[in-house]
XYZ file of C-alpha atoms in Angstrom:
564
model
C 0.000 0.000 0.000
C 1.282 3.459 -0.905
C 1.285 6.148 1.771
C 1.500 9.898 1.365
C 3.761 11.920 3.655
C 0.731 12.978 5.702
C -0.567 9.406 5.963
C 2.868 8.117 6.931
C 3.215 10.553 9.860
C -0.337 9.699 10.918
C 0.562 5.988 10.880
C 3.728 6.517 12.896
C 1.935 8.574 15.559
C -0.651 5.843 15.908
C 2.024 3.154 16.195
C 3.658 5.152 18.975
C 0.447 5.332 21.013
C -0.495 8.880 20.033
C -4.156 8.942 19.021
C -4.887 12.630 19.604
C -3.251 15.568 17.839
C -3.981 19.038 19.186
C -4.040 22.174 17.101
C -5.693 25.057 15.302
C -6.370 24.460 11.592
C -4.361 26.345 9.002
C -3.780 25.907 5.284
C -0.132 24.953 5.791
C -1.167 21.786 7.678
C -4.641 21.130 6.305
C -3.611 18.065 4.279
C -2.066 16.522 7.396
C -5.189 17.272 9.438
C -7.299 15.699 6.680
C -5.255 12.497 7.040
C -5.940 12.475 10.787
C -9.658 12.991 10.291
C -9.787 10.200 7.691
C -8.270 7.687 10.135
C -10.890 6.244 12.542
C -8.195 5.597 15.163
C -7.004 9.211 15.220
C -8.549 12.409 16.542
C -7.740 16.019 15.791
C -8.628 18.123 18.834
C -9.376 21.653 17.680
C -8.323 24.083 20.428
C -9.241 27.740 20.776
C -5.715 29.044 20.296
C -2.213 27.781 19.604
C -0.783 28.220 23.102
C -3.616 26.057 24.419
C -2.763 23.445 21.774
C 0.895 23.394 22.832
C 0.019 23.044 26.502
C -2.536 20.308 25.748
C 0.032 18.301 23.756
C 2.450 18.778 26.659
C -0.149 17.404 29.094
C -0.824 14.442 26.785
C 2.862 13.577 26.450
C 3.330 13.432 30.230
C 1.145 10.332 30.451
C 3.476 7.852 28.766
C 2.560 8.402 25.107
C 3.995 10.762 22.538
C 2.225 14.123 22.401
C 1.623 15.848 19.067
C 0.553 19.294 17.909
C -0.019 20.921 14.535
C -0.923 24.564 13.896
C -0.460 27.176 11.171
C 3.038 28.164 10.105
C 4.488 31.280 11.729
C 1.485 32.935 13.335
C 0.453 29.647 14.942
C 3.746 27.978 15.815
C 5.264 31.103 17.320
C 2.143 31.617 19.437
C 2.544 28.168 21.008
C 6.315 28.372 21.563
C 5.921 28.628 25.344
C 4.084 25.313 25.477
C 6.913 23.595 23.613
C 9.484 25.237 25.921
C 7.583 23.677 28.826
C 7.940 20.232 27.225
C 11.643 20.807 26.573
C 12.385 21.943 30.127
C 10.381 19.219 31.850
C 11.400 16.561 29.312
C 8.086 15.600 27.712
C 8.092 13.530 24.472
C 6.228 15.563 21.879
C 6.208 16.089 18.108
C 5.551 19.475 16.511
C 4.241 18.751 12.993
C 4.434 21.873 10.863
C 3.636 22.698 7.260
C 6.277 24.986 5.842
C 6.892 27.128 2.758
C 7.345 25.474 -0.615
C 10.467 25.834 -2.749
C 8.468 28.246 -4.923
C 7.559 30.355 -1.859
C 11.205 30.649 -0.846
C 12.376 31.364 -4.400
C 9.853 34.146 -5.001
C 10.622 35.717 -1.656
C 14.359 35.709 -2.369
C 14.027 36.929 -5.971
C 11.222 39.476 -5.747
C 11.148 40.297 -2.011
C 7.479 39.353 -1.759
C 6.629 37.447 1.418
C 4.813 34.149 1.447
C 1.929 33.728 3.906
C 3.034 34.221 7.540
C 6.668 34.805 6.598
C 8.678 37.267 8.678
C 10.875 37.946 5.678
C 13.984 37.018 7.642
C 14.635 33.453 6.592
C 13.210 30.174 7.875
C 11.954 31.620 11.152
C 10.001 28.623 12.446
C 12.857 26.220 11.856
C 15.406 28.498 13.529
C 13.177 29.192 16.547
C 12.277 25.559 17.130
C 15.874 24.425 16.839
C 16.283 26.255 20.141
C 13.110 24.832 21.709
C 13.411 21.148 20.760
C 15.885 18.299 20.978
C 16.020 18.114 17.169
C 14.439 20.095 14.345
C 14.460 19.369 10.610
C 12.687 20.359 7.443
C 11.984 17.542 4.988
C 12.448 18.990 1.477
C 13.702 15.853 -0.266
C 11.478 12.775 -0.247
C 14.453 10.494 -0.808
C 15.044 9.017 2.646
C 12.269 11.169 4.163
C 10.674 8.254 6.036
C 13.942 7.390 7.771
C 14.557 11.011 8.750
C 11.061 11.359 10.193
C 11.474 8.069 12.052
C 14.750 9.260 13.540
C 13.158 12.455 14.792
C 10.331 10.539 16.462
C 12.837 8.107 17.987
C 14.775 11.085 19.375
C 11.610 12.389 21.055
C 11.124 9.021 22.745
C 14.726 8.071 23.520
C 15.703 11.449 24.933
C 12.233 12.374 26.211
C 11.546 15.792 24.777
C 9.998 17.677 21.871
C 11.093 17.476 18.231
C 10.117 19.600 15.239
C 9.209 18.220 11.798
C 8.559 20.688 8.972
C 7.011 19.500 5.700
C 6.642 21.919 2.759
C 2.909 22.149 2.265
C 3.041 20.961 -1.347
C 4.625 17.648 -0.230
C 1.910 16.439 2.168
C 0.137 14.424 -0.538
C 3.298 13.139 -2.244
C 4.170 9.426 -1.852
C 6.597 8.858 1.021
C 8.222 5.907 -0.741
C 9.564 2.790 0.946
C 9.493 2.543 4.744
C 9.535 -0.174 7.412
C 6.118 -1.453 8.388
C 6.817 -0.820 12.058
C 9.021 1.670 13.850
C 11.434 -0.739 15.473
C 14.189 0.615 17.649
C 16.048 -0.280 20.806
C 16.602 2.562 23.224
C 20.282 3.156 23.759
C 21.537 2.773 27.306
C 24.724 4.551 28.265
C 26.900 2.586 30.680
C 30.196 4.493 30.913
C 29.588 5.944 34.396
C 28.075 2.800 35.926
C 31.047 1.751 38.086
C 31.603 5.250 39.454
C 27.913 5.614 40.262
C 27.655 2.235 41.984
C 30.822 2.922 43.957
C 29.390 6.238 45.155
C 26.136 4.540 46.202
C 27.959 1.776 48.078
C 30.375 4.075 49.884
C 27.776 6.634 50.910
C 24.836 4.355 51.663
C 26.885 1.905 53.742
C 27.982 4.616 56.181
C 24.801 6.714 56.124
C 22.667 7.154 59.213
C 19.737 8.934 57.528
C 19.595 7.859 53.880
C 16.610 8.785 51.699
C 15.586 8.508 48.053
C 14.058 11.166 45.794
C 12.048 9.782 42.874
C 11.631 11.911 39.758
C 9.714 12.279 36.529
C 12.137 10.358 34.289
C 10.924 7.167 35.963
C 7.501 7.916 34.458
C 8.836 8.939 31.070
C 10.695 5.634 30.596
C 8.493 3.235 32.565
C 11.096 2.576 35.265
C 8.926 2.993 38.344
C 8.969 -0.704 39.293
C 12.769 -0.841 39.051
C 13.084 2.227 41.279
C 10.676 0.811 43.846
C 12.622 -2.470 43.848
C 15.665 -0.515 45.023
C 13.675 1.479 47.595
C 11.993 -1.579 49.082
C 14.978 -3.927 49.006
C 17.083 -1.323 50.835
C 14.219 -0.245 53.139
C 14.725 3.420 52.295
C 12.289 6.252 53.018
C 11.391 7.994 49.777
C 10.022 11.301 48.575
C 8.889 12.543 45.199
C 9.281 15.950 43.638
C 6.192 17.941 42.704
C 6.852 17.076 39.047
C 6.603 13.368 39.898
C 3.822 13.474 42.512
C 1.563 10.382 42.193
C 4.353 8.406 40.512
C 3.660 5.864 43.285
C 0.550 5.702 45.422
C 1.015 7.897 48.468
C -0.400 5.093 50.572
C 2.984 3.334 50.357
C 4.367 2.859 53.905
C 7.804 4.243 52.949
C 6.407 7.409 51.329
C 7.395 10.481 53.355
C 6.048 13.360 51.293
C 6.660 15.688 48.350
C 9.786 17.800 48.457
C 8.604 20.737 46.364
C 10.978 23.348 47.834
C 12.582 24.437 51.084
C 9.111 25.759 52.009
C 7.771 22.200 52.350
C 6.615 21.156 55.855
C 9.541 20.827 58.257
C 9.215 17.048 58.543
C 9.876 16.892 54.794
C 12.592 19.534 54.592
C 14.403 18.043 57.594
C 14.114 14.511 56.220
C 15.729 15.533 52.933
C 17.998 18.436 53.808
C 19.486 16.843 56.945
C 20.107 13.504 55.259
C 23.670 12.246 54.935
C 22.781 10.366 51.736
C 20.174 11.523 49.212
C 19.840 9.292 46.148
C 17.930 11.120 43.421
C 16.641 8.904 40.621
C 15.309 10.619 37.485
C 14.815 14.018 39.136
C 14.815 17.396 37.416
C 15.812 20.210 39.770
C 14.755 23.857 39.399
C 15.106 27.044 41.375
C 12.946 25.737 44.224
C 15.497 22.961 44.814
C 18.574 25.168 44.686
C 19.110 25.328 48.459
C 18.798 21.561 48.842
C 21.143 20.715 45.970
C 23.847 23.198 46.965
C 23.732 22.488 50.702
C 23.903 18.697 50.388
C 27.059 18.825 48.261
C 28.573 15.311 47.932
C 25.750 13.802 49.992
C 23.557 14.085 46.881
C 24.055 11.294 44.344
C 21.883 11.559 41.265
C 21.260 10.249 37.800
C 18.757 11.659 35.311
C 18.506 11.852 31.532
C 21.913 10.249 30.878
C 23.772 12.437 33.368
C 25.088 11.165 36.707
C 26.531 13.422 39.401
C 27.950 13.243 42.907
C 27.535 16.727 44.307
C 28.690 18.957 41.458
C 31.055 16.309 40.087
C 29.776 14.987 36.751
C 30.412 11.285 36.165
C 30.750 9.615 32.809
C 27.580 9.225 30.739
C 25.021 6.920 32.352
C 21.383 6.050 31.646
C 18.864 5.792 34.458
C 17.817 2.287 33.408
C 21.430 1.085 33.489
C 21.966 2.696 36.894
C 18.856 1.019 38.342
C 19.888 -2.351 36.962
C 23.274 -1.980 38.636
C 22.134 -0.810 42.065
C 19.356 -3.416 42.181
C 22.104 -6.060 42.033
C 23.631 -4.733 45.270
C 23.117 -6.522 48.583
C 21.265 -4.658 51.307
C 23.507 -1.808 52.390
C 21.120 0.231 54.507
C 21.168 -1.025 58.089
C 19.262 1.898 59.590
C 15.685 1.754 60.767
C 13.272 4.093 59.006
C 13.091 6.936 61.518
C 11.312 9.371 59.172
C 7.537 9.328 59.665
C 5.551 8.197 56.664
C 2.641 10.362 55.530
C 0.735 7.340 54.183
C -2.897 7.448 55.243
C -2.744 11.028 56.530
C -5.271 13.656 55.478
C -4.293 17.043 54.080
C -4.767 18.612 57.514
C -2.739 15.882 59.230
C 0.112 16.257 56.757
C 0.231 19.925 57.651
C -0.291 19.747 61.394
C 2.794 21.854 62.049
C 1.115 24.654 60.105
C -2.171 24.491 62.034
C -1.286 27.585 64.052
C -0.852 29.396 60.749
C -4.245 28.302 59.434
C -6.069 30.598 61.882
C -9.758 29.911 61.253
C -9.274 29.480 57.543
C -10.333 25.904 56.768
C -13.552 25.708 58.741
C -15.028 29.135 59.440
C -14.641 32.726 58.478
C -13.088 33.813 55.202
C -11.743 31.147 52.879
C -8.013 31.097 52.162
C -5.377 29.010 50.368
C -5.224 26.404 53.132
C -8.992 26.133 53.393
C -9.230 25.539 49.642
C -6.946 22.521 49.847
C -8.489 21.255 53.060
C -11.817 21.168 51.216
C -10.285 19.519 48.148
C -8.552 16.915 50.313
C -11.775 16.142 52.180
C -13.688 15.968 48.901
C -11.232 13.521 47.341
C -11.355 11.413 50.493
C -15.107 10.930 50.119
C -15.283 10.002 46.442
C -14.243 6.770 44.811
C -14.074 8.243 41.322
C -10.535 8.798 40.033
C -9.604 12.418 39.418
C -6.638 13.793 37.545
C -5.311 16.753 39.549
C -3.736 19.575 37.570
C -2.020 22.208 39.691
C -1.184 25.477 37.991
C 1.802 27.600 38.986
C 0.671 30.029 41.698
C 0.898 30.357 45.468
C -1.350 27.299 45.622
C 1.564 25.223 44.306
C 2.978 25.060 47.827
C -0.013 23.618 49.746
C -1.063 21.662 46.648
C 1.942 19.395 47.116
C 0.297 18.021 50.265
C -2.963 16.845 48.693
C -3.161 13.104 49.529
C -3.130 11.106 46.289
C -3.846 7.390 46.497
C -4.138 6.775 42.763
C -1.119 6.718 40.441
C -0.289 8.808 37.375
C -2.943 11.367 38.244
C -1.140 14.619 38.989
C 0.300 17.350 36.786
C 2.284 20.462 37.662
C 4.805 22.741 35.954
C 7.295 23.329 38.800
C 10.511 23.588 36.763
C 9.377 25.785 33.862
C 6.918 27.597 36.185
C 4.606 29.009 33.520
C 1.404 30.364 35.030
C -1.620 29.264 33.028
C -0.168 25.921 31.898
C -2.254 23.738 34.204
C -5.706 24.362 32.715
C -5.051 23.539 29.025
C -2.518 20.812 29.917
C -5.374 19.042 31.699
C -7.148 18.753 28.331
C -4.271 16.626 27.067
C -4.111 14.540 30.237
C -7.850 13.846 29.948
C -7.567 12.466 26.421
C -4.540 10.396 27.439
C -5.962 8.922 30.659
C -9.747 9.345 30.564
C -9.637 10.585 34.159
C -11.788 13.536 35.121
C -9.660 16.676 35.631
C -9.663 18.609 38.894
C -7.764 21.821 38.213
C -6.535 24.353 40.773
C -5.354 27.608 39.244
C -4.685 31.165 40.267
C -6.907 33.828 38.779
C -3.970 35.465 36.990
C -2.943 32.237 35.303
C -6.528 31.375 34.408
C -7.158 34.740 32.791
C -4.254 34.007 30.420
C -5.880 30.807 29.133
C -9.557 31.224 30.026
C -10.701 30.466 26.474
C -9.707 26.868 27.179
C -13.042 26.597 29.024
C -14.616 26.588 25.569
C -12.605 23.473 24.698
C -13.865 21.731 27.837
C -17.432 22.520 26.787
C -16.943 21.608 23.117
C -15.314 18.263 23.919
C -17.613 17.367 26.831
C -14.711 17.226 29.296
C -16.278 17.252 32.790
C -13.445 19.165 34.440
C -13.788 20.885 37.791
C -11.782 24.130 37.726
C -11.155 25.778 41.104
C -9.931 29.352 40.640
C -8.090 30.943 43.570
C -9.700 34.362 43.180
C -7.741 37.030 45.070
C -7.721 39.674 42.360
C -3.969 39.782 41.825
C -0.818 38.043 40.672
C -0.250 37.127 44.320
C 2.800 34.944 43.680
C 4.544 37.880 41.998
C 3.578 40.184 44.871
C 5.053 37.658 47.311
C 8.291 37.326 45.362
C 8.752 41.046 44.619
C 7.549 42.658 47.845
C 6.325 40.349 50.592
C 5.833 43.242 53.027
C 2.397 43.737 51.487
C 1.311 40.624 53.378
C 2.962 41.626 56.682
C 2.009 45.293 56.948
C -1.683 46.032 57.514
C -2.981 48.739 55.281
C -0.137 48.509 52.777
C -1.352 48.647 49.177
C -0.343 45.999 46.629
C 1.889 46.801 43.700
C -0.174 48.477 40.981
C 1.149 46.153 38.305
C 0.083 42.909 40.029
C -3.576 43.901 40.144
C -6.112 42.109 37.955
C -9.453 43.130 36.547
C -11.965 41.181 38.604
C -13.921 38.668 36.548
C -17.248 37.033 37.287
C -15.912 33.576 36.546
C -19.212 32.005 37.559
C -20.813 33.611 34.474
C -18.420 31.972 32.018
C -20.865 29.159 31.136
C -23.180 31.803 29.661
C -20.389 33.081 27.413
C -19.101 29.676 26.361
C -22.532 28.089 25.941
C -22.188 25.309 28.491
C -20.999 24.201 31.884
C -21.684 25.247 35.467
C -20.433 28.370 37.246
C -20.284 28.816 41.019
C -18.747 31.280 43.500
C -17.824 30.421 47.100
C -16.022 32.089 49.995
C -16.137 29.531 52.833
C -14.734 26.050 53.340
C -18.220 24.565 53.687
C -19.480 26.200 50.500
C -16.435 25.031 48.527
C -16.865 21.465 49.743
C -20.528 21.636 48.741
C -19.662 23.094 45.348
C -17.173 20.292 44.685
C -19.795 17.695 45.578
C -22.343 19.434 43.346
C -19.908 19.511 40.425
C -18.994 15.863 41.021
C -22.627 14.871 40.660
C -22.827 16.661 37.295
C -20.372 14.485 35.423
C -21.752 15.514 32.030
C -20.247 19.004 31.880
C -17.381 21.179 33.128
C -17.685 23.358 36.202
C -15.804 26.516 37.152
C -15.711 27.420 40.860
C -14.451 30.861 41.829
C -13.038 30.446 45.349
C -12.867 34.012 46.595
C -10.167 34.702 49.184
C -8.687 37.856 50.766
C -5.900 39.476 48.750
C -3.542 39.336 51.739
C -4.032 35.615 52.353
C -0.998 33.350 52.042
C -0.499 29.602 52.406
C 0.830 28.681 55.854
C 4.389 27.973 54.690
C 4.612 31.350 52.963
C 3.362 33.037 56.121
C 5.987 31.213 58.132
C 8.660 32.281 55.647
C 7.676 35.926 56.216
C 7.436 35.422 59.975
C 3.694 35.988 60.270
């Protein structure tokens, strides 16, 4: 059977477990989109804008399959660049499929200085931009060997876990691809050069350690290595933590699970367990600014391997793959002779996990004005009473800190953006996670982040996605106020920075604008819990809940940081 270029890429995506491609239609990619629509096993998910499409593909790719996105050349691709940067930074396998200018377009532009559609007039802009935002980027202008080149790009996305960019001149979509292998067969390369050094470091440090712990990271999800990591944890009897990026990697009911180390603002039992350890073994972890204190202060006590790079402190070892490292350390005899002295958080409620902060809660969770801590107390209590699986998407905002302590008993059901830290990512990324997992999204977002991507609510309505979106409505970019000038929260009567203020929206009226869904507004713990239960019962449509809180409210750990 003869395949066109468009049909070939469609086939390969399907073979790699990608059955949903997100995008906004444009003439440059219309022939490719037609091939998706013609295939009963594929779905083109039409989003409201290109940034939403990029975020949705990012959310899809985090669930173990390849994500894919296709939008118009130039005006579309450049609009979604931030979503692809998120996938690059947090190592999400994703393919950007773009339709580019034809040879005729380029020739006429060069000869007559007349721009083709969406050209900047300064060369191959899309290709140059996405070379900086992907692991590999190529344009396919010659069909001789095109199938192999496309295959290699897709293999790169999977083997190295990150985005790639494939540009097809729009007059080649319907051309025959030529000969290609029926299946995309490849064996992931495993680097072994640093194995002995890594094992030696583990043996020497773990044998003498009094308080060893393990940090489990997102690469374990990306490459299906969770069981191998847990074999090491359980055979050595080691307390373990996850990062926020890898929360729900393992059920938090596991007796050795001690919490989520999201930053040095985590509860003291967590920060002390990690930061005072004399041996921290980090497997597949990505570290960002919120981990800087921990990484620098531990020095040689931190032994880590992630994405083919192994380190002891700041000393880089020879190239080593995580799978190879796990294979090697799982062959070790039991080296840890210490009893687990770090309390597990398994079985604890949100409030119990944060008991040390109770004095900071004031009356927030149960009476008086609602605040950040009351929002998550209500969400935790709600999740504890329902048997239906939810996929929790936590947007970047002040709520990121208490959100790390939501008890999660299910696995592969949590999404955050804690390394790239792009506010607004969580809502559209949940669209992708829904199509990948089928689990109902429960989204917590700040009002500033939501206003950036609010049109995504239309996509929830159009695609009958029964998401529950809880908006932390304090009328400002509160996380920026906290980072720039925290005295606003400590000094009564002090005005916020003018440039962090938002126009107040009536989020509860959004269903009238977008022709579907439920809109609610609450300002107490009891009302929020009731609203969540009401939304849960209406599983046929999305629901937006505006949780109104005082502008000066902070999560307990942020209050403690400021000494209030």
